[in-house]
PDB file of C-alpha atoms and ligand atoms in Angstrom:
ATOM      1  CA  UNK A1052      -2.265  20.320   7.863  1.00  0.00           C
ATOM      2  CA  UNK A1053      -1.960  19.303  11.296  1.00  0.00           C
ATOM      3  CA  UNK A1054      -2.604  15.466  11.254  1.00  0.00           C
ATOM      4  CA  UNK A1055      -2.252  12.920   8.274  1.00  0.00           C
ATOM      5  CA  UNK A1056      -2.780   9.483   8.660  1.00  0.00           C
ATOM      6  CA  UNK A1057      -0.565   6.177   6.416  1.00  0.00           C
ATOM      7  CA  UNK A1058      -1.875   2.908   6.383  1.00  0.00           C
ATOM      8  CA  UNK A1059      -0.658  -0.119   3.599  1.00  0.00           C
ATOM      9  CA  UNK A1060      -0.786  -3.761   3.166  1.00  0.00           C
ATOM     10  CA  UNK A1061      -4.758  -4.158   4.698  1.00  0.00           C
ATOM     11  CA  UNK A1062      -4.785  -7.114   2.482  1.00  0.00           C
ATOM     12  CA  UNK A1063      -8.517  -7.208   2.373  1.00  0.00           C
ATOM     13  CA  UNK A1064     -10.646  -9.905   1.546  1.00  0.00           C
ATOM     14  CA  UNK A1065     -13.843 -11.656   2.388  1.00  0.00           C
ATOM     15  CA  UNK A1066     -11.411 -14.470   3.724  1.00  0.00           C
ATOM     16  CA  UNK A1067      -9.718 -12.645   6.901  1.00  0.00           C
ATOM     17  CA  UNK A1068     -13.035 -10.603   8.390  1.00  0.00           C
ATOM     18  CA  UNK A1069     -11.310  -9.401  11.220  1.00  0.00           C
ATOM     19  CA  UNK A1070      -9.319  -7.308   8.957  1.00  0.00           C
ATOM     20  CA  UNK A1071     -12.233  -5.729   7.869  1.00  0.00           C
ATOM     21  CA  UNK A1072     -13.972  -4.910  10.909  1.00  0.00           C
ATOM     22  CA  UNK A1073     -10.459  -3.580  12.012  1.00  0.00           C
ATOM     23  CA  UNK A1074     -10.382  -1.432   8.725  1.00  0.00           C
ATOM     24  CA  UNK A1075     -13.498   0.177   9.104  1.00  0.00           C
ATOM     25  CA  UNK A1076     -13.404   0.892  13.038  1.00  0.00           C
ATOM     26  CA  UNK A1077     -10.659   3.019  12.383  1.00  0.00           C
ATOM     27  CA  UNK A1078     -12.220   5.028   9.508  1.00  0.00           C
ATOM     28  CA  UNK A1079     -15.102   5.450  12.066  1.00  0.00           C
ATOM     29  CA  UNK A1080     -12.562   6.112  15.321  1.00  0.00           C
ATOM     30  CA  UNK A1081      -9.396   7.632  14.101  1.00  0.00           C
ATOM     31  CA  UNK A1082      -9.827   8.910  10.336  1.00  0.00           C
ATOM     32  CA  UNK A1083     -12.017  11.800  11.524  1.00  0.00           C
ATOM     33  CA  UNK A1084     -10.616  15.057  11.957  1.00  0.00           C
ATOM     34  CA  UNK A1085      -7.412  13.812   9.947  1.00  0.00           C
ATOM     35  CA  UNK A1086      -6.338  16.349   6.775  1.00  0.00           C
ATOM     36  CA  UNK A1087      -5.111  13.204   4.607  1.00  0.00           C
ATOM     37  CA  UNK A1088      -5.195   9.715   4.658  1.00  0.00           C
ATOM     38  CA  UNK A1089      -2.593   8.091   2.588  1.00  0.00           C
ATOM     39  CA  UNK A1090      -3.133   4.332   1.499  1.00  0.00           C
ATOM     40  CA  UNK A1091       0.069   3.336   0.520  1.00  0.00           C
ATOM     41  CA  UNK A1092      -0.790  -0.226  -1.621  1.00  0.00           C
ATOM     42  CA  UNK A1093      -2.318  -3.137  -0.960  1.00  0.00           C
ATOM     43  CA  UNK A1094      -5.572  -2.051   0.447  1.00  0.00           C
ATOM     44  CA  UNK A1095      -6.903  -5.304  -1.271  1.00  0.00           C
ATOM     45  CA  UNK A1096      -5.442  -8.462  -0.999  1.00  0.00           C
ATOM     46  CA  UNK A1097      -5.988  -9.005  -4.643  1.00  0.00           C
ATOM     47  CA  UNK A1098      -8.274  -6.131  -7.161  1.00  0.00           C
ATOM     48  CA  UNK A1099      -9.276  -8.045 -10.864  1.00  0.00           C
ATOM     49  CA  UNK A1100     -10.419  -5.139 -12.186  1.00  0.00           C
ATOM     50  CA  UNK A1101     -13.140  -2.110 -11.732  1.00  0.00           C
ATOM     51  CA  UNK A1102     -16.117  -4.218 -12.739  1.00  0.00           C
ATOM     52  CA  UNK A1103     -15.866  -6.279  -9.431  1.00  0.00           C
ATOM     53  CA  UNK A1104     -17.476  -3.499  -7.756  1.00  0.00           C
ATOM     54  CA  UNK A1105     -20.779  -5.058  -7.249  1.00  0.00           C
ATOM     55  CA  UNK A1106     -18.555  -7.953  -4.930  1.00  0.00           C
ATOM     56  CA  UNK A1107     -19.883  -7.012  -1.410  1.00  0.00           C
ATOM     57  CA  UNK A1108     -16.526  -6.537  -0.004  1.00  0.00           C
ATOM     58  CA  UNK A1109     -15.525  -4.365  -2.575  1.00  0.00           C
ATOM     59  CA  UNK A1110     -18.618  -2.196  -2.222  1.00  0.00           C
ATOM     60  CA  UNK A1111     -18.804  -1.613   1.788  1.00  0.00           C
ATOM     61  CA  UNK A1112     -14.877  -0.672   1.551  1.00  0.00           C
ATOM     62  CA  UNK A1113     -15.669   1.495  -1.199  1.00  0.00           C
ATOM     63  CA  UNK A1114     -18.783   2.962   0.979  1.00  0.00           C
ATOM     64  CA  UNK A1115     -16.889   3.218   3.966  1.00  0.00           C
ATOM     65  CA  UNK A1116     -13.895   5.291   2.309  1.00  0.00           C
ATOM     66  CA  UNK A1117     -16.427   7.569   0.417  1.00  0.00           C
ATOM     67  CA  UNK A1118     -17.844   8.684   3.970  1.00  0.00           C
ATOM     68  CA  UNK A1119     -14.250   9.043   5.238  1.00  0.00           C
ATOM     69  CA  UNK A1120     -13.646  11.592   2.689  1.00  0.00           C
ATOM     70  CA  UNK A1121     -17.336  13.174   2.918  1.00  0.00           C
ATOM     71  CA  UNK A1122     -16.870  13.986   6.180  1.00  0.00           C
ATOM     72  CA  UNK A1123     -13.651  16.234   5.357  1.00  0.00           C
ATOM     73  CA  UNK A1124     -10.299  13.388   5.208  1.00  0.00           C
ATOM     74  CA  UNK A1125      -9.164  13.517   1.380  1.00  0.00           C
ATOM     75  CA  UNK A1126      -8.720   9.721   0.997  1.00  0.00           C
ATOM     76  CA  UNK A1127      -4.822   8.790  -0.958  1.00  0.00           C
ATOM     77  CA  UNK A1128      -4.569   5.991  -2.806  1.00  0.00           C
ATOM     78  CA  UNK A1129      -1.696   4.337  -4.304  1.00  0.00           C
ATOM     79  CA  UNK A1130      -1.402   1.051  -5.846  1.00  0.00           C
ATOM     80  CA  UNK A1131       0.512  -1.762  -4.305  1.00  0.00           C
ATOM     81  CA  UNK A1132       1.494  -5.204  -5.717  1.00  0.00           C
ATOM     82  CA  UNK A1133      -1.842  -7.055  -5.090  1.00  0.00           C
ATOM     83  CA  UNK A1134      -4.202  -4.250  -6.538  1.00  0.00           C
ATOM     84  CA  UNK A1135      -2.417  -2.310  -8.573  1.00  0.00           C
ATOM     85  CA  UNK A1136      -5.609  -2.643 -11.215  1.00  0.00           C
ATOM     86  CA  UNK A1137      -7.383  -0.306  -9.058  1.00  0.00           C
ATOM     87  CA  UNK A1138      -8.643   2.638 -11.414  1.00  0.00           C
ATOM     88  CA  UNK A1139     -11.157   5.434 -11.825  1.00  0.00           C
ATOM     89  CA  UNK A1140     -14.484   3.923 -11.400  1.00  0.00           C
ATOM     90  CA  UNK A1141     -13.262   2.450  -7.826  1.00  0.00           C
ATOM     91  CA  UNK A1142     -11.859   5.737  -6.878  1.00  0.00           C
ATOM     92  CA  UNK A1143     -14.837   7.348  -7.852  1.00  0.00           C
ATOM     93  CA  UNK A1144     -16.881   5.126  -5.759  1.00  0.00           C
ATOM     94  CA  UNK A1145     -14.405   5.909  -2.691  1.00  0.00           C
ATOM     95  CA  UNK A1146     -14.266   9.156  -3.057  1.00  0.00           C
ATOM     96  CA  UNK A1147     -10.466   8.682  -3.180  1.00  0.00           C
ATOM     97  CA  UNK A1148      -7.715  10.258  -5.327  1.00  0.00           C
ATOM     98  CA  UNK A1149      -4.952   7.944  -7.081  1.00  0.00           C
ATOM     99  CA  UNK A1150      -1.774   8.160  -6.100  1.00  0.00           C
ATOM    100  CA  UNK A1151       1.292   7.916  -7.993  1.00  0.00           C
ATOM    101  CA  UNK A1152       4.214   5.594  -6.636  1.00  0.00           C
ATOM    102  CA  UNK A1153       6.534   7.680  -6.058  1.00  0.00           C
ATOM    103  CA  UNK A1154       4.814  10.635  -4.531  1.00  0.00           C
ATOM    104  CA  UNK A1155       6.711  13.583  -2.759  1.00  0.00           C
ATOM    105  CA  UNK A1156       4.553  15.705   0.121  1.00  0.00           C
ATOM    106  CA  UNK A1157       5.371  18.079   2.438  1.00  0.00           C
ATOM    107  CA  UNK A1158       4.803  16.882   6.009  1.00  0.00           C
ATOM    108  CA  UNK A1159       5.374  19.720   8.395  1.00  0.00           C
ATOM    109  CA  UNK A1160       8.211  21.605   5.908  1.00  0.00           C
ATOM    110  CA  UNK A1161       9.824  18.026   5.267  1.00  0.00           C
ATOM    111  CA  UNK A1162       9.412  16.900   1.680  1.00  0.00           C
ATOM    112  CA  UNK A1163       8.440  12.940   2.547  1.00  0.00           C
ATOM    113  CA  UNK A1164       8.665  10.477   0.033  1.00  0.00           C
ATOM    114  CA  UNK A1165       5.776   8.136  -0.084  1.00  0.00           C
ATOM    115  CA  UNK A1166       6.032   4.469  -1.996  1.00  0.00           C
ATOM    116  CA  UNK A1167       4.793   1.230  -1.677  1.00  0.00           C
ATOM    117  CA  UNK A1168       7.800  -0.169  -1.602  1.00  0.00           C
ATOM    118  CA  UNK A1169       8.120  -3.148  -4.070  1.00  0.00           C
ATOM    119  CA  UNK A1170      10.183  -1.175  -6.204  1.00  0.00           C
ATOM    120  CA  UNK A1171      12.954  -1.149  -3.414  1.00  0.00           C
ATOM    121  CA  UNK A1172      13.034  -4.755  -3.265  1.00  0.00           C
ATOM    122  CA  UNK A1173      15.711  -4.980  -6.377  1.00  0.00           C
ATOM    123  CA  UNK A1174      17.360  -7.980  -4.821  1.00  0.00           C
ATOM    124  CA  UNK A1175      14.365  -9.910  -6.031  1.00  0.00           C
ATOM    125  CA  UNK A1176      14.545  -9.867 -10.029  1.00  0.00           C
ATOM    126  CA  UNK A1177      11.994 -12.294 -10.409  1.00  0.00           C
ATOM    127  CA  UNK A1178       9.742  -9.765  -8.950  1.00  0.00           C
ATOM    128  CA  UNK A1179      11.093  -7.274 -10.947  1.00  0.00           C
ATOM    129  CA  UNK A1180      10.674  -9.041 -13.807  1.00  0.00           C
ATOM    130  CA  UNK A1181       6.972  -9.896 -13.448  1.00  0.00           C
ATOM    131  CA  UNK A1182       6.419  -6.493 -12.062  1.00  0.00           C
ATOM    132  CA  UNK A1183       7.181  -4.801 -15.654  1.00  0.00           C
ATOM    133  CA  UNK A1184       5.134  -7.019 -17.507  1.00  0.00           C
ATOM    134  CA  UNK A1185       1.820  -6.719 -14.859  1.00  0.00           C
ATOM    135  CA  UNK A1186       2.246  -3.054 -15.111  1.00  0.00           C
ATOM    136  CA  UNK A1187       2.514  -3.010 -18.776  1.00  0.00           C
ATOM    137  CA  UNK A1188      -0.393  -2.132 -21.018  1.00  0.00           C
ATOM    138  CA  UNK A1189      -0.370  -5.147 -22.826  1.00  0.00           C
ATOM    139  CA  UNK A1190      -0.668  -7.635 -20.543  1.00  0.00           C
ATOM    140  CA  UNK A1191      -3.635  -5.657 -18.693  1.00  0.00           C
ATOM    141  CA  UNK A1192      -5.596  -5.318 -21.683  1.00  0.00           C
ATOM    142  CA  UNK A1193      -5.602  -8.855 -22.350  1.00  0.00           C
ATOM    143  CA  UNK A1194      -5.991  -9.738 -18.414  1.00  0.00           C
ATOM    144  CA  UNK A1195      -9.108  -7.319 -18.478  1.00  0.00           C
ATOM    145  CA  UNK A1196     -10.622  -8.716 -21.376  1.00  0.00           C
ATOM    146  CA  UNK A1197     -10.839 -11.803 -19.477  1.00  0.00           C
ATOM    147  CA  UNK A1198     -14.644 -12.730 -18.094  1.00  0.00           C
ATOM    148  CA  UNK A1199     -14.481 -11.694 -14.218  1.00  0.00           C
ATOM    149  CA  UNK A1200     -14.574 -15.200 -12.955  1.00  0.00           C
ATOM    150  CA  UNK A1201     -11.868 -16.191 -14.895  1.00  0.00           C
ATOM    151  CA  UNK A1202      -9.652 -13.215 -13.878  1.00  0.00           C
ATOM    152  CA  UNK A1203     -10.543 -14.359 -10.405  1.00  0.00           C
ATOM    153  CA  UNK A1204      -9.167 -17.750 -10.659  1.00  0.00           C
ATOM    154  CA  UNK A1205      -5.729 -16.511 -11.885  1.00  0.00           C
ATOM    155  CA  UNK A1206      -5.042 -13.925  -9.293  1.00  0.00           C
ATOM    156  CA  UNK A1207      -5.567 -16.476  -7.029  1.00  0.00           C
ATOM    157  CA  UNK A1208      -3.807 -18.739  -8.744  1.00  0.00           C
ATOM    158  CA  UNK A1209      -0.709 -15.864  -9.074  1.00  0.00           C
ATOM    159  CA  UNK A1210      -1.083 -14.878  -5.479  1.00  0.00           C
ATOM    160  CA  UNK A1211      -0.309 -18.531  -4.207  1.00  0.00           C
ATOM    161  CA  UNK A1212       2.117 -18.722  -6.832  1.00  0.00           C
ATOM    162  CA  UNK A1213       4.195 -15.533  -5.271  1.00  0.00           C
ATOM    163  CA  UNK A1214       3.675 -17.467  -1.352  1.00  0.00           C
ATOM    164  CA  UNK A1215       5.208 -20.191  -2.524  1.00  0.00           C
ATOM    165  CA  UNK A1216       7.920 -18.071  -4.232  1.00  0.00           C
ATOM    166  CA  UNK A1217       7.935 -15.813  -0.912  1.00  0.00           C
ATOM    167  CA  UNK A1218       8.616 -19.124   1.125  1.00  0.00           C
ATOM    168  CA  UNK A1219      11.054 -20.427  -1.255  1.00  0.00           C
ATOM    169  CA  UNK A1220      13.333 -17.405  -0.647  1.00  0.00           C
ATOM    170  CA  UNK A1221      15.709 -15.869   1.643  1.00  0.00           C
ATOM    171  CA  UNK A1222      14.249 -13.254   3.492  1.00  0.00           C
ATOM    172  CA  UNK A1223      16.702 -10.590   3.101  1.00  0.00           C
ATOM    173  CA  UNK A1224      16.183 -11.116  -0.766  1.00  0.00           C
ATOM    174  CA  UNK A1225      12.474 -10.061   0.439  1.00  0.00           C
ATOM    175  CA  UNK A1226      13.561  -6.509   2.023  1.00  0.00           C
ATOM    176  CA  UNK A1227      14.203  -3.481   0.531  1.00  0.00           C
ATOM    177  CA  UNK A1228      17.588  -2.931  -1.044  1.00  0.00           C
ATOM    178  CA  UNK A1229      19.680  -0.219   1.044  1.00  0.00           C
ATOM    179  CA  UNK A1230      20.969   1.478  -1.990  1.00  0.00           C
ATOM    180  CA  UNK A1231      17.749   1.838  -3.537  1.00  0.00           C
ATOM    181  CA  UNK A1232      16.316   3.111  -0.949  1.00  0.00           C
ATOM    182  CA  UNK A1233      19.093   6.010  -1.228  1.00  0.00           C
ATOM    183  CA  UNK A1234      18.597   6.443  -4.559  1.00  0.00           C
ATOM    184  CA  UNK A1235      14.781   7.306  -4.087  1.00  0.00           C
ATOM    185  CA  UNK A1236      15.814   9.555  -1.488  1.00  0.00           C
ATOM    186  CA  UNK A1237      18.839  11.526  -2.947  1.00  0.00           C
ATOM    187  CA  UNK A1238      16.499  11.533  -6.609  1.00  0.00           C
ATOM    188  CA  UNK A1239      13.760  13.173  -5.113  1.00  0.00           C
ATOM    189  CA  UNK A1240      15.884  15.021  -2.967  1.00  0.00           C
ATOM    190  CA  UNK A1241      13.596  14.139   0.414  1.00  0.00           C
ATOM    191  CA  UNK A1242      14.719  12.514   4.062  1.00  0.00           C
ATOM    192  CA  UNK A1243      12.074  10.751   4.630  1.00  0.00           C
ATOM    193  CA  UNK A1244      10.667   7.818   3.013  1.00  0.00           C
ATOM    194  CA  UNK A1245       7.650   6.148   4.702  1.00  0.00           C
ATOM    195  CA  UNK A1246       6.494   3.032   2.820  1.00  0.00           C
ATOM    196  CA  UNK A1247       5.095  -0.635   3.570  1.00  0.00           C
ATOM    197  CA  UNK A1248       5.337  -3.525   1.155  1.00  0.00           C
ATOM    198  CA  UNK A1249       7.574  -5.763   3.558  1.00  0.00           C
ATOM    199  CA  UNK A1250       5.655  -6.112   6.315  1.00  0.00           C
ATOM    200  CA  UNK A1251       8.454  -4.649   8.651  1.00  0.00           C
ATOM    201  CA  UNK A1252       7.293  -1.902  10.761  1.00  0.00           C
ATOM    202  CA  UNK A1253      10.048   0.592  11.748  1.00  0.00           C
ATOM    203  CA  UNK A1254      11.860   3.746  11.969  1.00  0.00           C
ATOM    204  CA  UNK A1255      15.422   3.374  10.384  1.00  0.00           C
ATOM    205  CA  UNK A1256      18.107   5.875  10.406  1.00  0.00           C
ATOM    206  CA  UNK A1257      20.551   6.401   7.743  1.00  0.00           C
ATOM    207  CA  UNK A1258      22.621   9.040   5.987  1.00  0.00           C
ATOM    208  CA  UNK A1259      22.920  10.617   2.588  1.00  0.00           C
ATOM    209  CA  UNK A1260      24.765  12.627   1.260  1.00  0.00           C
ATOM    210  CA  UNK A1261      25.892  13.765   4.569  1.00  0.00           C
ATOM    211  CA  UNK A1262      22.023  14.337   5.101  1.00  0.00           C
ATOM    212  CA  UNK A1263      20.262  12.858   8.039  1.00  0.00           C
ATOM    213  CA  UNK A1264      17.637  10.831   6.412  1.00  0.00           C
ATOM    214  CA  UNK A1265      14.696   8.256   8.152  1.00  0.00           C
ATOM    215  CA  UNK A1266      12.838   5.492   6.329  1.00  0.00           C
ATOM    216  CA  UNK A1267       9.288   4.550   8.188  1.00  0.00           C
ATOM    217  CA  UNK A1268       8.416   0.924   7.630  1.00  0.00           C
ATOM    218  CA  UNK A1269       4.128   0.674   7.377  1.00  0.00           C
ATOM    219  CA  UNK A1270       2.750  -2.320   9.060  1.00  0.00           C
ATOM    220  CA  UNK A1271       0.118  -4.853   7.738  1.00  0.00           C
ATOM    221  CA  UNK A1272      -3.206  -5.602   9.233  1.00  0.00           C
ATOM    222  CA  UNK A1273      -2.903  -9.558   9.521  1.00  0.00           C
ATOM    223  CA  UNK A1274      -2.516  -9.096  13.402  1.00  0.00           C
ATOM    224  CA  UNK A1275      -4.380  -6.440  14.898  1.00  0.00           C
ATOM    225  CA  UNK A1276      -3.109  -3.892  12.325  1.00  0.00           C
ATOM    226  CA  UNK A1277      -2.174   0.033  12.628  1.00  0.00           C
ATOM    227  CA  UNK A1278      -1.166   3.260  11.115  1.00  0.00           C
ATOM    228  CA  UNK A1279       1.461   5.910  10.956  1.00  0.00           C
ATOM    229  CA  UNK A1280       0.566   9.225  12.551  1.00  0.00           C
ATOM    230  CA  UNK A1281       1.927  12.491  11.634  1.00  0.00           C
ATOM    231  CA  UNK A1282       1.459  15.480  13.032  1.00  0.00           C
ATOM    232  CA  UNK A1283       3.903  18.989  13.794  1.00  0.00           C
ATOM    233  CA  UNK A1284       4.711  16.484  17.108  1.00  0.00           C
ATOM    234  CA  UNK A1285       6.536  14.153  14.780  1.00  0.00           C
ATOM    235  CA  UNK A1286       5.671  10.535  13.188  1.00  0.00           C
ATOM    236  CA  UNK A1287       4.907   7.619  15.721  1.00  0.00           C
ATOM    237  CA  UNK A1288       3.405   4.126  14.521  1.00  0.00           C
ATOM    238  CA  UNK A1289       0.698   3.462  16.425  1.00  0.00           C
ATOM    239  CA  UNK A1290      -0.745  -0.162  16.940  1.00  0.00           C
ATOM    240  CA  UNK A1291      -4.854  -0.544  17.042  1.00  0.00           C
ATOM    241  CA  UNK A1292      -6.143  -1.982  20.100  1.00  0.00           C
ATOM    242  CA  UNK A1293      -6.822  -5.634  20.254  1.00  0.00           C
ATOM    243  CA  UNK A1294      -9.922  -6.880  18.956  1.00  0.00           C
TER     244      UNK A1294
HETATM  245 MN1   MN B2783       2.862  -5.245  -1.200  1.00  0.00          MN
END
């Protein structure tokens, strides 16, 4: 390994283009050469379900990751709040491997932990709450049983549900919770958590266990967007140019 590449909270949809064009310029300028790249939730700003495929969105991201990993990156992903109905068939179609939330990886002889990072955010039981049932198998098989269009209108419908939720809150409720985030940590025995989620890019310091420890913060693409580098050099967050 000798460069991996993290990227989370893309948010893409057929609503914020720029996003796209941003997404795909990197997997043609800075994906190539890289061992892994590691999509740590929320590639889409909202997923219904596999059988959306044919949505032309859907398809050129899928096409687009499918020739990042064809030409040699193994393409990560995990699921995040917003499309955590991503299965098989899309990964198939991208070429990508699922990942699970939590994932451990070596990164240069330092066992990383990789998450989204909604889990961390235990101040906010509400989220919580609807998290467990969402992730449940009973309420997907009766969401995917819905016709597509109808699926469609309720994500929608959920997703500016949660903004006016988000808005409606205080914003430290919205951030992760610093003793979760040591739990994850001393559990899977790592010191270093990368993760996005909270739209908070940044390298925090803390200790556990008498352990130095460092949580990396991903940032989302709704401004110009970037990615977290690693290589045996060391992590730095790296914004993309301007459009
Ligand atoms: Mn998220």
């Amino acid at each position: 390994m000798q460069r991996a590449l993290f990227i989370s909270d893309l948010h893409l949809t057929g609503a914020r283009p720029a996003a796209n064009e941003a997404f795909f310029a990197f997997l043609e300028n800075v994906a190539p050469g890289a061992d892994a790249l590691y999509i740590l939730g929320d590639l889409f700003e909202y997923w219904v379900g596999d059988d959306d495929l044919a949505d032309p969105l859907n398809a050129v991201v899928a096409g687009f990751l499918a020739n990042t990993a064809r030409n040699g990156t193994p393409v990560h992903l995990m699921h995040g709040n917003r499309d955590f109905l991503v299965a098989e068939a899309f990964c198939k179609a991208a070429g990508a491997q699922l990942l699970a939330d939590p994932t451990v990886v070596d990164l240069f002889g330092t066992r990383t932990l990789l998450m989204h990072g909604d889990t961390l955010c235990t101040d906010d039981t509400a989220y919580q709450d609807w998290r467990t049932l969402c992730r449940g198998e009973a309420w997907q098989k009766a969401f995917l049983a819905e016709p597509l269009e109808a699926r469609r209108a309720r994500m929608l419908e959920l997703r500016s549900r949660s903004e006016a939720d988000k808005r409606a809150k205080p914003p430290v409720i919205m951030d992760v919770n610093e003793a979760a985030v040591r739990e994850a940590l001393r559990g899977h025995a790592c010191t270093r958590l990368v993760h996005g989620h909270t739209h908070r890019p940044a390298r925090h310091t803390l200790e556990v266990d008498g352990r130095a420890c460092e949580r990396w913060v991903l940032q989302d693409w709704y401004g110009r967007g970037g990615y977290l580098e690693a290589t045996a050099a060391g992590m730095k967050l790296v914004n993309l140019p301007a459009a």
